Coordinates of C-alpha atoms in Angstrom, one line a residue:
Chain A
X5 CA 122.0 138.9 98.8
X6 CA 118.4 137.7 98.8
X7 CA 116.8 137.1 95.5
X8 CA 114.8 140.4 93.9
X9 CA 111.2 139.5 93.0
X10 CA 111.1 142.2 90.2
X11 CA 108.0 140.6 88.7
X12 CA 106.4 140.9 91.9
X13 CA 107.0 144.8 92.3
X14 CA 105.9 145.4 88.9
X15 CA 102.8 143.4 89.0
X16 CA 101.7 144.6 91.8
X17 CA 102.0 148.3 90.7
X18 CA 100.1 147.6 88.0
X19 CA 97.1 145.5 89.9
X20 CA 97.0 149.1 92.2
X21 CA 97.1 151.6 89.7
X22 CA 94.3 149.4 87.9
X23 CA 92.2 149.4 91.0
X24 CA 92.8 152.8 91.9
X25 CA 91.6 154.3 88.1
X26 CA 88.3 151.6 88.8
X27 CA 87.7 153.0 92.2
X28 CA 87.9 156.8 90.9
X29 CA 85.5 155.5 87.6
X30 CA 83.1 154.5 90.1
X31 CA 83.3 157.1 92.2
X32 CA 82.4 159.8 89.8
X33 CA 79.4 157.6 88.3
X34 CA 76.9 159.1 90.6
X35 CA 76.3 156.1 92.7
X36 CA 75.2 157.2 96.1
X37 CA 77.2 155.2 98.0
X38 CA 75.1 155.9 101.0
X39 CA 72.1 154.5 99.3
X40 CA 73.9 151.0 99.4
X41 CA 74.8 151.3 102.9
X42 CA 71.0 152.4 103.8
X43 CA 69.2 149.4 101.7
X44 CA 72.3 146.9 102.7
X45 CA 70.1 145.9 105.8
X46 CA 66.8 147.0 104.9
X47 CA 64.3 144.5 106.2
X48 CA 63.0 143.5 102.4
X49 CA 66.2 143.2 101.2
X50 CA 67.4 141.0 104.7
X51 CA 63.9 139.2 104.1
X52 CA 65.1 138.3 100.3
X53 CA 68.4 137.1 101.7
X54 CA 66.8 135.0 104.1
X55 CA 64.9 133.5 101.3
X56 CA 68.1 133.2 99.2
X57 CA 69.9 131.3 101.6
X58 CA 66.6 128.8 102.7
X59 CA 65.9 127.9 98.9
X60 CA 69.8 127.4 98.4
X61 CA 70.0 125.2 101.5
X62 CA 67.2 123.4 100.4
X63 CA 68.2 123.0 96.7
X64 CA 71.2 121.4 98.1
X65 CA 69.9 119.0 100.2
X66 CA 67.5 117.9 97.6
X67 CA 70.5 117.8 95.4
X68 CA 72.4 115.5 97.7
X69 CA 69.9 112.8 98.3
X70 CA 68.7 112.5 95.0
X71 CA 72.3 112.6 93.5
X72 CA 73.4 110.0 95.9
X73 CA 70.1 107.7 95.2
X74 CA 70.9 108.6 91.7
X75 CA 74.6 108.0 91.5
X76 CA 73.9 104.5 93.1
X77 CA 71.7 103.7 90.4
X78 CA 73.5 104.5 87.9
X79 CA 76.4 102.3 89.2
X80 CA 73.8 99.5 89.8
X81 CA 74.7 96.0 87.8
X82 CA 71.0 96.2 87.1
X83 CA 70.4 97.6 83.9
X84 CA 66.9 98.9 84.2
X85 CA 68.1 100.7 87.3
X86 CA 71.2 102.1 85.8
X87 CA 69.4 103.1 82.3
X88 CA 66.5 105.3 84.3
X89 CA 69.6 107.1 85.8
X90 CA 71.4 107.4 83.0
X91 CA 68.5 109.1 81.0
X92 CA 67.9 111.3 84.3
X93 CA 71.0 112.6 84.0
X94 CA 70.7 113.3 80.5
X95 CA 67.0 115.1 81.0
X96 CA 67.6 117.3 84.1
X97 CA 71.4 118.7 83.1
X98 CA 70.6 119.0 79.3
X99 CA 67.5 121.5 79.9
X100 CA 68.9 124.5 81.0
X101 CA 67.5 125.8 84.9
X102 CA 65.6 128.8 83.8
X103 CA 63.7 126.7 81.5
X104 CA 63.4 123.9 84.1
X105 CA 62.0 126.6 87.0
X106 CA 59.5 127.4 84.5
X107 CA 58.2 124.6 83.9
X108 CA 57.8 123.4 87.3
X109 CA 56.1 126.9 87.7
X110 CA 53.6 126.5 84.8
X111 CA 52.8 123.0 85.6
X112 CA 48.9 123.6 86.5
X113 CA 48.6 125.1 82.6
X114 CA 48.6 121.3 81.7
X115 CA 47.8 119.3 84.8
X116 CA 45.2 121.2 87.1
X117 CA 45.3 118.9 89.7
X118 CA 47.7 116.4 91.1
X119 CA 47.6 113.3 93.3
X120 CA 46.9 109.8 93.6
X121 CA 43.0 108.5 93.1
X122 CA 41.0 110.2 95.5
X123 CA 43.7 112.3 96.6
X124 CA 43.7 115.4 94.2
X125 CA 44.1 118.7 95.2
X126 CA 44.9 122.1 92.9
X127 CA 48.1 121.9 91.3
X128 CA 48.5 126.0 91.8
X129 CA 48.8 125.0 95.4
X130 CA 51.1 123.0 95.9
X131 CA 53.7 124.4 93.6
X132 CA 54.1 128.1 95.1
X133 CA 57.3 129.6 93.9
X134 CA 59.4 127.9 96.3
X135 CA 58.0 124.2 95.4
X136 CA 59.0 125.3 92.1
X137 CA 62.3 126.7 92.6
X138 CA 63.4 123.8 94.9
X139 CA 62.1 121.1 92.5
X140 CA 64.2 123.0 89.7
X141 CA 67.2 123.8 91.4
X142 CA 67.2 120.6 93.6
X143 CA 66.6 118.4 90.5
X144 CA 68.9 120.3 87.9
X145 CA 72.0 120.0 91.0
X146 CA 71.0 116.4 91.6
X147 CA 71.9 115.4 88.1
X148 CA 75.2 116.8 88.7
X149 CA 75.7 115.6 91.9
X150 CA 74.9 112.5 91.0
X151 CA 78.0 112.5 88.6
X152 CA 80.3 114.2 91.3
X153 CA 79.1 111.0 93.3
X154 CA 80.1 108.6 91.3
X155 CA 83.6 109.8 90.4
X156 CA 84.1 109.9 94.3
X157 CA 83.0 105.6 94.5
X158 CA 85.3 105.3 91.3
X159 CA 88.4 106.8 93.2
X160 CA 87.7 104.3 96.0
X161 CA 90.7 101.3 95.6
X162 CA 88.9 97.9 95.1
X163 CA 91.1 96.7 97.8
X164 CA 88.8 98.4 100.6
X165 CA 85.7 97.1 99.4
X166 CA 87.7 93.6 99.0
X167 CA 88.9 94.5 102.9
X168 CA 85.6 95.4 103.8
X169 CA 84.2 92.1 102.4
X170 CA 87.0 89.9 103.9
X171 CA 85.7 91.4 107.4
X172 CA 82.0 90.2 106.6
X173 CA 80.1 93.5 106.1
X174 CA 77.3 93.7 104.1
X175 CA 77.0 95.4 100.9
X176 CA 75.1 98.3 102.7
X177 CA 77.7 98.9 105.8
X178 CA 80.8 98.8 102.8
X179 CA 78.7 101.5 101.4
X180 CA 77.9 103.9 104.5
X181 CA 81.3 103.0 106.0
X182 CA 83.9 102.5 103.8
X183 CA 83.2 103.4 100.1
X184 CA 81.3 107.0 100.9
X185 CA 83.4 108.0 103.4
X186 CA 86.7 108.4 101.5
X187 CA 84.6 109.4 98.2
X188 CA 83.6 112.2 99.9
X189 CA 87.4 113.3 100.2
X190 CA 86.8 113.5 96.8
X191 CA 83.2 114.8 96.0
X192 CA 83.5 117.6 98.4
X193 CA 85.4 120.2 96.5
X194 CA 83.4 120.4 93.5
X195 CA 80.5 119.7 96.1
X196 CA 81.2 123.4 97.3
X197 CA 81.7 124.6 94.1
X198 CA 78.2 123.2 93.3
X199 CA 76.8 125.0 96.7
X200 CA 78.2 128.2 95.3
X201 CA 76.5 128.3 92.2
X202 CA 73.2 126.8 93.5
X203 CA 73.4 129.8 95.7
X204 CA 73.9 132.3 92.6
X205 CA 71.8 130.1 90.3
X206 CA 69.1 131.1 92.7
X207 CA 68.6 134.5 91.7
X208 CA 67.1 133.0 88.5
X209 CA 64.3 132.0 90.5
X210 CA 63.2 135.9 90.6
X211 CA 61.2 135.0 87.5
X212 CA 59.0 132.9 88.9
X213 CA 58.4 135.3 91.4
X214 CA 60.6 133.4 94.6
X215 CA 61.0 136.4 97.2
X216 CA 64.6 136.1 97.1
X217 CA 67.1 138.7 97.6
X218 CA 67.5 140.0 93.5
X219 CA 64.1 140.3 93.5
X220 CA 63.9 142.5 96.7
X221 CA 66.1 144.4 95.0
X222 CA 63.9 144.4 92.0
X223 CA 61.0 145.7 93.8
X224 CA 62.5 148.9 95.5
X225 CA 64.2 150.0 92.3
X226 CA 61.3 149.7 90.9
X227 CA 60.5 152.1 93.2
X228 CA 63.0 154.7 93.5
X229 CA 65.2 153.7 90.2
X230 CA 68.6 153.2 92.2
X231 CA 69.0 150.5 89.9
X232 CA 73.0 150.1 90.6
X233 CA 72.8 151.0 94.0
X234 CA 70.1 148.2 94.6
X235 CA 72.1 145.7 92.3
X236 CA 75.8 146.3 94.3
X237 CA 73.7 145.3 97.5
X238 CA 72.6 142.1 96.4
X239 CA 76.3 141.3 95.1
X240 CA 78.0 142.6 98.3
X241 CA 75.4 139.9 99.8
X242 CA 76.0 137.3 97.3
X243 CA 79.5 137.2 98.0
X244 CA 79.5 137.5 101.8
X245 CA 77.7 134.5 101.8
X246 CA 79.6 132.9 99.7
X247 CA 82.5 133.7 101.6
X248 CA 80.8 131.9 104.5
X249 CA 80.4 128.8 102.4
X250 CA 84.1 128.7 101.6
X251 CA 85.1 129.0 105.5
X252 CA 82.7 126.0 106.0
X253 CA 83.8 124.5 102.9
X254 CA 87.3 124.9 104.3
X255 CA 86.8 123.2 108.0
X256 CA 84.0 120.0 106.5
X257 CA 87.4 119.0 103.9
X258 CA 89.9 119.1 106.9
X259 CA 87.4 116.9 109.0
X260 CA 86.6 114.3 106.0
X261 CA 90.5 114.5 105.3
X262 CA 91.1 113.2 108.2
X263 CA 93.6 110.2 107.8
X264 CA 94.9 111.5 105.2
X265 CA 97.2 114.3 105.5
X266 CA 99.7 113.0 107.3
X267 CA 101.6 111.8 104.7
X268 CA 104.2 114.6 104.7
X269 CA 105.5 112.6 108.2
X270 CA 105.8 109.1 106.1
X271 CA 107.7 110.8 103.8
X272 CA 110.3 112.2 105.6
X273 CA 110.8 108.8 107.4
X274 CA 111.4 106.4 103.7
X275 CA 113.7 109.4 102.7
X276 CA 115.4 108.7 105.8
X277 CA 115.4 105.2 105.2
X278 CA 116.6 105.1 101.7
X279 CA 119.4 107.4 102.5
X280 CA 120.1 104.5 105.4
X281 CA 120.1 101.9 102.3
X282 CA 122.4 104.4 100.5
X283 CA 125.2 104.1 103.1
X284 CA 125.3 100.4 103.2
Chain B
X7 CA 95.9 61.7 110.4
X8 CA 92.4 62.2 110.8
X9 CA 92.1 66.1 111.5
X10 CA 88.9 67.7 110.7
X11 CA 89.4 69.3 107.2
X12 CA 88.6 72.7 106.8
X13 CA 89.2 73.4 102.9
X14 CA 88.7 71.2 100.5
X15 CA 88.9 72.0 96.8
X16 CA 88.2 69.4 94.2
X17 CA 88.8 70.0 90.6
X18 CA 88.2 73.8 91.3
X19 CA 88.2 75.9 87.8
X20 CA 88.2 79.7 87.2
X21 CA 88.4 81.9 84.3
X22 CA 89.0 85.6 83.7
X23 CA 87.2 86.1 80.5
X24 CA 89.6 84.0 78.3
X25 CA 92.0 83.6 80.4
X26 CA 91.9 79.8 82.3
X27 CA 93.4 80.8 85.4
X28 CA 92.6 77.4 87.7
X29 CA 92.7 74.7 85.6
X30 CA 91.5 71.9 88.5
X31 CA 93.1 72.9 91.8
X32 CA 92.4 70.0 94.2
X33 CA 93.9 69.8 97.7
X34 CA 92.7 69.8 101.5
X35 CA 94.1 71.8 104.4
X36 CA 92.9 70.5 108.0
X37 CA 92.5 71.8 111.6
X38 CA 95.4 73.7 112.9
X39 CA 97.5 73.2 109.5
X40 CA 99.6 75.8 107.5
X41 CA 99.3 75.5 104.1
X42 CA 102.3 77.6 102.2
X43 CA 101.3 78.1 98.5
X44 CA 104.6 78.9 96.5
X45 CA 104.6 79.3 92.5
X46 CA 105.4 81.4 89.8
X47 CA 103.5 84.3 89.6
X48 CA 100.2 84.1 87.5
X49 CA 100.6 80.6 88.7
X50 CA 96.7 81.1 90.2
X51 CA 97.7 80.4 93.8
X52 CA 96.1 83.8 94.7
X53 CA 93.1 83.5 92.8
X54 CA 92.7 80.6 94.5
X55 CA 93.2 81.9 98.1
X56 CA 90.4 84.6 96.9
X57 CA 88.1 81.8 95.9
X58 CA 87.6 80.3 99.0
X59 CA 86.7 83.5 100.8
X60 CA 84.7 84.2 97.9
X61 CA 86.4 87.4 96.4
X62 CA 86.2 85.6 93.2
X63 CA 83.5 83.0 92.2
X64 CA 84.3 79.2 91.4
X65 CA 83.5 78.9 87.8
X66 CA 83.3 74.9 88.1
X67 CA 84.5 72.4 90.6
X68 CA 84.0 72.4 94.3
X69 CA 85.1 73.7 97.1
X70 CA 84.1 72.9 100.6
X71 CA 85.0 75.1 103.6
X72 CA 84.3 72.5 107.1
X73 CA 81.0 71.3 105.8
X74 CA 79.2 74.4 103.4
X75 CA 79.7 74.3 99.9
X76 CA 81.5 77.6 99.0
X77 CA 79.1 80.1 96.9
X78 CA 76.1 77.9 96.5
X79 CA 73.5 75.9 98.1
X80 CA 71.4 73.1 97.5
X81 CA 67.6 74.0 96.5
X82 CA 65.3 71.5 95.5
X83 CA 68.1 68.6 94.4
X84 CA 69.5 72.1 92.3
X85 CA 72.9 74.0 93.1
X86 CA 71.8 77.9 93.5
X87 CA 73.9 81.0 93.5
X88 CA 74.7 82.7 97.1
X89 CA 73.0 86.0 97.2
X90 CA 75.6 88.8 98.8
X91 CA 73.8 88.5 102.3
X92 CA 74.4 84.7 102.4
X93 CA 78.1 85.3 101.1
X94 CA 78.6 87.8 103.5
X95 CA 77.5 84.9 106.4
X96 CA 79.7 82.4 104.7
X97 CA 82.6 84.6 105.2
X98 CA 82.1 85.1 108.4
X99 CA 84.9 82.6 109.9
X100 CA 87.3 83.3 107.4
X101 CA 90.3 86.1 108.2
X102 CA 91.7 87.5 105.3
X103 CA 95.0 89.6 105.2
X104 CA 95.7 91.3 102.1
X105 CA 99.4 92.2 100.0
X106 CA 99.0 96.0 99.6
X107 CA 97.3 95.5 103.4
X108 CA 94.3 97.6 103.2
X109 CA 93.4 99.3 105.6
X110 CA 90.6 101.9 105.8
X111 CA 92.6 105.1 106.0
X112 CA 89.9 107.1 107.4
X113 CA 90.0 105.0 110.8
X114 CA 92.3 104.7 113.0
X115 CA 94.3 101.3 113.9
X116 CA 91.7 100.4 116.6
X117 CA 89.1 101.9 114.3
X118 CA 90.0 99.3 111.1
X119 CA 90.0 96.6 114.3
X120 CA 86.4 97.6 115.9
X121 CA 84.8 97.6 112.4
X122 CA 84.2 93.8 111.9
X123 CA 83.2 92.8 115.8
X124 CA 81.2 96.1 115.7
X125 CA 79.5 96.1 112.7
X126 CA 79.4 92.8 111.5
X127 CA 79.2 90.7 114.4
X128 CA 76.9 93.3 116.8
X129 CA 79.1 92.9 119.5
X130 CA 79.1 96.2 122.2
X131 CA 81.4 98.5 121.9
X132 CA 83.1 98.1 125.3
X133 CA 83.7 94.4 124.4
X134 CA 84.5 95.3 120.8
X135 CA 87.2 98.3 122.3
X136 CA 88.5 95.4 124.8
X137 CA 88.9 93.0 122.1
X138 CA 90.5 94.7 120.0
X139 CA 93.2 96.8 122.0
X140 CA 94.0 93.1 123.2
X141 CA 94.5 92.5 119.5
X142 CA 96.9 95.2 118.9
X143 CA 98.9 94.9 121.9
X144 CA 99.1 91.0 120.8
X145 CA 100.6 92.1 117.9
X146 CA 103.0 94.5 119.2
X147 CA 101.4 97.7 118.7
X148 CA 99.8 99.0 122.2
X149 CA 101.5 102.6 121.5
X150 CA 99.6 102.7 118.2
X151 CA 96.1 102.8 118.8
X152 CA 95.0 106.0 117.4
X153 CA 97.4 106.1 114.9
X154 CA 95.7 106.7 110.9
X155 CA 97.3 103.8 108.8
X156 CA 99.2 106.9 107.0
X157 CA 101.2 107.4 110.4
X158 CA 102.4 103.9 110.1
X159 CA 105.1 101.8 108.8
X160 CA 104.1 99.1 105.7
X161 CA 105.5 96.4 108.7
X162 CA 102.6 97.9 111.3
X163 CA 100.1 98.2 108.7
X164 CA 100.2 95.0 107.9
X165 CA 100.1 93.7 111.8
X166 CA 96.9 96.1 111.8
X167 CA 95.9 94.1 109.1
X168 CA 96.4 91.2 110.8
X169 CA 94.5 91.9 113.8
X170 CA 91.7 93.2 111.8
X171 CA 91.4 89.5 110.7
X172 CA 91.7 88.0 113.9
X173 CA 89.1 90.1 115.6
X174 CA 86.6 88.5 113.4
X175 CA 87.5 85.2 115.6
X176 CA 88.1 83.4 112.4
X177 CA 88.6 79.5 112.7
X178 CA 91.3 79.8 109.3
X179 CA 93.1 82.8 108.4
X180 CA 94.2 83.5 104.7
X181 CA 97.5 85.4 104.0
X182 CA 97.8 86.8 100.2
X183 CA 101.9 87.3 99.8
X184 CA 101.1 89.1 103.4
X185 CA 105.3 90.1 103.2
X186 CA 105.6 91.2 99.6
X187 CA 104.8 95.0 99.6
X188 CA 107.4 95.4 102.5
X189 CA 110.9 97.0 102.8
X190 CA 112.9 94.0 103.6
X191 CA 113.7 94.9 106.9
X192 CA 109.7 94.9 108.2
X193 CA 109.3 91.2 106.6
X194 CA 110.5 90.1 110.1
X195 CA 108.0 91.6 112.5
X196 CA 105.1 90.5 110.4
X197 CA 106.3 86.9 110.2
X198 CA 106.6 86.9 113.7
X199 CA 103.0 87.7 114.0
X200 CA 102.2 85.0 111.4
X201 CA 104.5 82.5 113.3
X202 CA 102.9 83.4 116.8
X203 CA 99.8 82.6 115.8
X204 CA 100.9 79.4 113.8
X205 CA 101.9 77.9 117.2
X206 CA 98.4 79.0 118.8
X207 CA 96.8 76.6 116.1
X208 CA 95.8 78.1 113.4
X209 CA 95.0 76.7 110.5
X210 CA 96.6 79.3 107.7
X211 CA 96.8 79.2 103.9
X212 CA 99.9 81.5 102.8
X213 CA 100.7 82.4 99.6
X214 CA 104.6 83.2 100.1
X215 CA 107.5 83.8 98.6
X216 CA 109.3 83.2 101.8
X217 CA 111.4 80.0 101.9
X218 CA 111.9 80.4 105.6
X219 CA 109.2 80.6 107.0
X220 CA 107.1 78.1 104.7
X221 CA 110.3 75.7 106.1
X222 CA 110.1 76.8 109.7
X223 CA 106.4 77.2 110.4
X224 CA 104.5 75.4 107.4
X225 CA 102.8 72.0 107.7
X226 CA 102.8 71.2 103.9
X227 CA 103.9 73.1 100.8
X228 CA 101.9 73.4 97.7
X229 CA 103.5 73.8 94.8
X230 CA 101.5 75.7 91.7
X231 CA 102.2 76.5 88.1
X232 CA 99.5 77.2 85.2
X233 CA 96.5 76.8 87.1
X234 CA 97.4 73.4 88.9
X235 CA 98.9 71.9 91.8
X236 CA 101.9 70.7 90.7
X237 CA 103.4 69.3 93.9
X238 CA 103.0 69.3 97.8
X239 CA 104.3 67.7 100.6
X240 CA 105.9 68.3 103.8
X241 CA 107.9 71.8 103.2
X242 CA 111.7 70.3 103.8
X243 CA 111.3 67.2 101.7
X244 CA 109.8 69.6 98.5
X245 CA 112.8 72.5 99.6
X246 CA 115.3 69.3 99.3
X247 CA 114.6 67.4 96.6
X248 CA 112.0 68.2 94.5
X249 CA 110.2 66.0 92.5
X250 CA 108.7 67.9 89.7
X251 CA 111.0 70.1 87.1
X252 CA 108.9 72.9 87.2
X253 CA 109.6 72.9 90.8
X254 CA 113.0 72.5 90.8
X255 CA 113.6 75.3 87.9
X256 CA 111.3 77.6 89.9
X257 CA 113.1 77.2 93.9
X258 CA 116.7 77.4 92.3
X259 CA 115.5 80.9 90.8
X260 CA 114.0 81.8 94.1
X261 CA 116.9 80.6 96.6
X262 CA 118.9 82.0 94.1

C-alpha cells in the first residue's frame, strides 16, 4: 500500500479554505473589478509600464558595468584603486535609494550648471527625471553588483587562472574568458534577484516625478479615487513582468551552466566503479 | 654530451612567507631530456616546477630557460621585474600540465584545446580547429571532442590537459604529479601519452611518484628533500643503489 501523505491533504485544505475566505473578503469590499480590467490596458497606464520597464532595463545595465568596473577595482592589488571602491561601496549602498533619487533630482539647488570649462550647460536639463532615476537606481544597484561580482571571481579555483596562465593568456583574456565566465554561474541568481527589485524599486522614482507605471496610476485616481482598483493594476503588472524576468532568468542560468550539469552522469559511472573495486 | 640546455637553475631560493621552501635548487635539463623529480612531499620539487613557468616568482638565485633569464631582465646594468605582459611572452614555449588537471569546464575538450593557439598565439580558427582535433585524436580521444570535461573520466581529462599544452607548440613540457589525482587504473593511459611523446623528443620535467615510468622513460632522476637537490643521476643507478640516506629511506617507503 502506497504511503498516505496526510500532511499534504490537510495542508492543502487549509491553504483553500484560506484563499477561498480572502477571495469572498475581497469580493464584498466594493472593488469594481471591472474597473481593473478597464484601466489594465489603458494607454497611460501601458505608457507608465513602458516607462517602468526602460528605466529598469537601464538601471540594470548601468548597474552591470559599473559593478563589474567596480568589482575589479576593488580586487585590484593597487590600493588607491581598491580604497576608491571600497568607499564607493560604502557611499552608494549605505544611503538609502529614495534619498539617493532625490538628490540626483535636486542637484541644480546647489550646482546650476554642469560641465567642463567652456562646456556648461543648465544642470535642470540634463537631469530630467529619468537622468535622475537611472543615476540613482543604476548607482545604488552597482554597489551591490559590484559585491555579487566579486564573490563570483572568489568562487573561481586558482587552478584556472594558473591553467589559463600556463597557456600564455594575458591578464585580460583570463578575465573575459575564463574567470567571468564561470563567475557568472555564480553572480546570476542573485543577479536576477537584483533585476527584480530594481524593477519594484523603481516605483520609488514616482517621487521625482518619472512617468512610470505607479505614478500613472497615481494620476487617474487622482482623478476618479479608484484608489485600489488603480493600485491592483499596477501590481498585476508588476508581477507579470516579473514573471517574465524569472522565465528569462530561468533559460540565461541553463545557457551559462552549461558544462556543468552533467555531473549526475559522472556520478553514476565512479559508483559503478567503486562497486567494481568492491567485488575484487 | 653537449645538448643545448633548456633549464638551468643555479642556487634558485623561494619562500612562502616564513616558510624556506627552495633552499638553493641547482640543476640543468637539456634538449630532448626527461627530468623525473621524486621526493617527499613538501620536498619543494613542485614549487620548483612552478618557478620556471613562472607561477611562483624566484625569490633569489637564477634560473635560465634556453637563453632568457626567468622573471627579469637586464635594464641599464640593473635586474628588473617582468611586467605580466612580458611573463605572459616568456611562457609562451613552456606546456604545463597540472595534478587536479584543470580544465576550463565551461568549454568543451576542443574548446580548452583551441583556447591557447586561438587566443594567445592569433592563429585562424580553421588552423587552430585542425590543430587541435589532431591533438586529441593523438591522444586517443577523436570520439571526445565536444565532450564538457564533467562528461569525462579524471584519465581523459588529464590527456585533454595534455593536449591543451602541446597545442601551444611548447619546446619543454612540465608535468606537476600529472598521475596523482587518478583512480589507479587511468594512471596507464595518461603515461602512455607522456611516454609517446617522450620518444618524439621532448624535453619534460616530471614531478612523479611513479617508479616505472621515471625507470622506463626518464633520462635522469632528481632526487629532492627540504628545499634541495639531494641526488640525481641516471634513473636505474639511483633506483638501485642509492647513494644518499634520505634517498634510500624515502624509495624503500615508496616501492614499499
Amino acid at each position: 500500500m502506497p504511503l498516505r501523505h496526510y500532511g499534504r491533504w490537510i495542508s492543502a485544505a487549509v491553504v483553500l479554505t484560506l484563499i477561498a475566505l480572502l477571495g469572498m473578503a475581497f469580493a464584498r469590499g466594493g472593488i469594481e473589478w471591472s474597473v481593473v480590467g478597464h484601466y489594465l490596458t489603458a494607454g497611460a497606464i501601458l505608457h507608465g509600464l513602458g516607462n517602468t520597464v526602460m528605466i529598469t532595463l537601464c538601471s540594470m545595465a548601468l548597474a552591470i558595468v559599473l559593478g563589474v568596473v567596480v568589482a575589479l577595482m576593488r580586487m585590484s592589488a593597487n590600493p588607491v584603486t581598491s580604497t576608491v571602491a571600497f568607499g564607493y561601496i560604502w557611499l552608494f549602498r549605505g544611503v538609502p535609494v529614495l534619498l539617493q533619487l532625490l538628490i540626483w533630482y535636486n542637484l541644480a539647488l546647489v550646482f546650476p550648471t554642469i560641465g567642463f570649462g567652456d562646456f556648461q550647460t543648465r544642470t535642470i536639463d540634463v537631469m530630467t527625471p529619468f537622468m535622475a532615476a537611472l543615476l540613482g537606481l543604476g548607482i545604488n544597484m552597482s554597489a551591490y553588483t559590484a559585491e555579487l561580482v566579486r564573490a563570483g571571481i572568489l568562487s573561481v579555483d586558482r587552478g584556472q587562472i594558473e591553467a589559463a596562465q600556463a597557456i600564455s593568456l594575458t591578464p585580460g583574456q583570463i578575465r573575459r574568458r575564463v574567470v567571468l565566465p564561470q563567475a557568472m554561474r555564480v553572480i546570476l541568481p542573485p543577479l536576477g534577484n537584483e533585476f527584480i527589485s530594481t524593477l519594484k524599486m523603481s516605483s520609488l522614482a514616482a517621487v521625482i516625478s518619472y512617468g512610470e507605471i505607479l505614478e500613472s496610476a497615481e494620476f487617474i485616481y487622482y482623478a476618479n479615487n479608484r484608489v485600489i482598483e488603480l493600485l491592483i493594476v499596477a501590481a498585476i503588472w508588476y508581477l507579470a513582468v516579473v514573471s517574465v524576468l524569472s522565465v528569462v532568468q530561468h533559460f540565461v542560468e541553463r545557457r551559462v551552466g552549461r558544462g556543468f550539469q552533467h555531473s549526475v552522469k559522472r556520478t553514476g559511472r565512479s559508483l559503478g566503479r567503486s562497486g567494481k573495486g568492491d567485488a575484487a | 654530451m653537449n645538448r643545448t640546455t633548456v633549464v638551468r637553475a643555479i642556487e634558485v631560493h623561494k619562500s612562502f612567507g616564513p616558510v624556506h621552501v627552495l633552499r638553493g635548487v641547482s640543476l640543468e635539463v637539456h634538449a630532448g631530456e626527461v627530468l623525473c623529480l621524486m621526493g617527499p612531499s613538501g620536498s619543494g620539487k613542485s614549487t620548483f616546477l612552478r618557478c620556471i613557468n613562472q607561477l611562483e616568482r624566484v625569490d633569489d638565485g637564477e634560473l635560465w630557460v634556453r637563453d632568457e633569464l626567468v622573471g627579469y631582465r637586464l635594464h641599464r646594468g640593473r635586474l628588473r621585474e617582468l611586467t605580466e605582459r612580458e611573463i605572459t611572452r616568456q611562457r609562451r614555449g613552456i606546456g604545463m600540465v597540472f595534478q587536479r588537471f584543470n580544465l576550463f569546464p565551461h568549454m568543451t575538450a576542443l574548446g580548452n584545446v583551441v583556447e591557447g593557439p586561438l587566443r594567445a598565439l592569433g592563429h585562424n580558427r580553421a588552423d587552430a580547429l585542425a590543430a587541435a582535433r589532431s591533438l586529441l585524436d593523438r591522444v586517443g580521444l577523436s570520439d571526445k571532442y565536444d565532450a564538457y570535461p564533467a562528461q569525462l573520466s579524471g584519465g581523459q581529462q588529464q590527456r585533454v590537459a595534455i593536449a591543451r599544452a602541446l597545442a601551444m607548440q611548447p619546446h619543454l613540457m612540465l608535468f606537476d604529479e600529472p598521475t596523482s589525482a587518478l583512480d589507479p587504473e587511468l594512471v596507464g593511459e595518461v603515461l602512455d601519452v607522456m611516454k609517446a611523446l617522450a620518444a618524439e623528443g621532448m624535453t619534460m620535467v616530471v614531478v612523479t611518484h611513479e617508479v616505472g615510468f621515471a625507470r622506463e622513460v626518464g633520462d635522469t632522476l632528481v632526487f629532492m628533500d627540504g628545499g634541495v637537490v639531494v641526488e640525481s643521476g641516471p634513473p636505474a643507478e639511483v633506483l638501485s643503489t642509492p647513494q644518499h640516506p634520505r634517498t634510500r629511506e624515502f624509495l624503500s617507503r615508496v616501492l614499499g
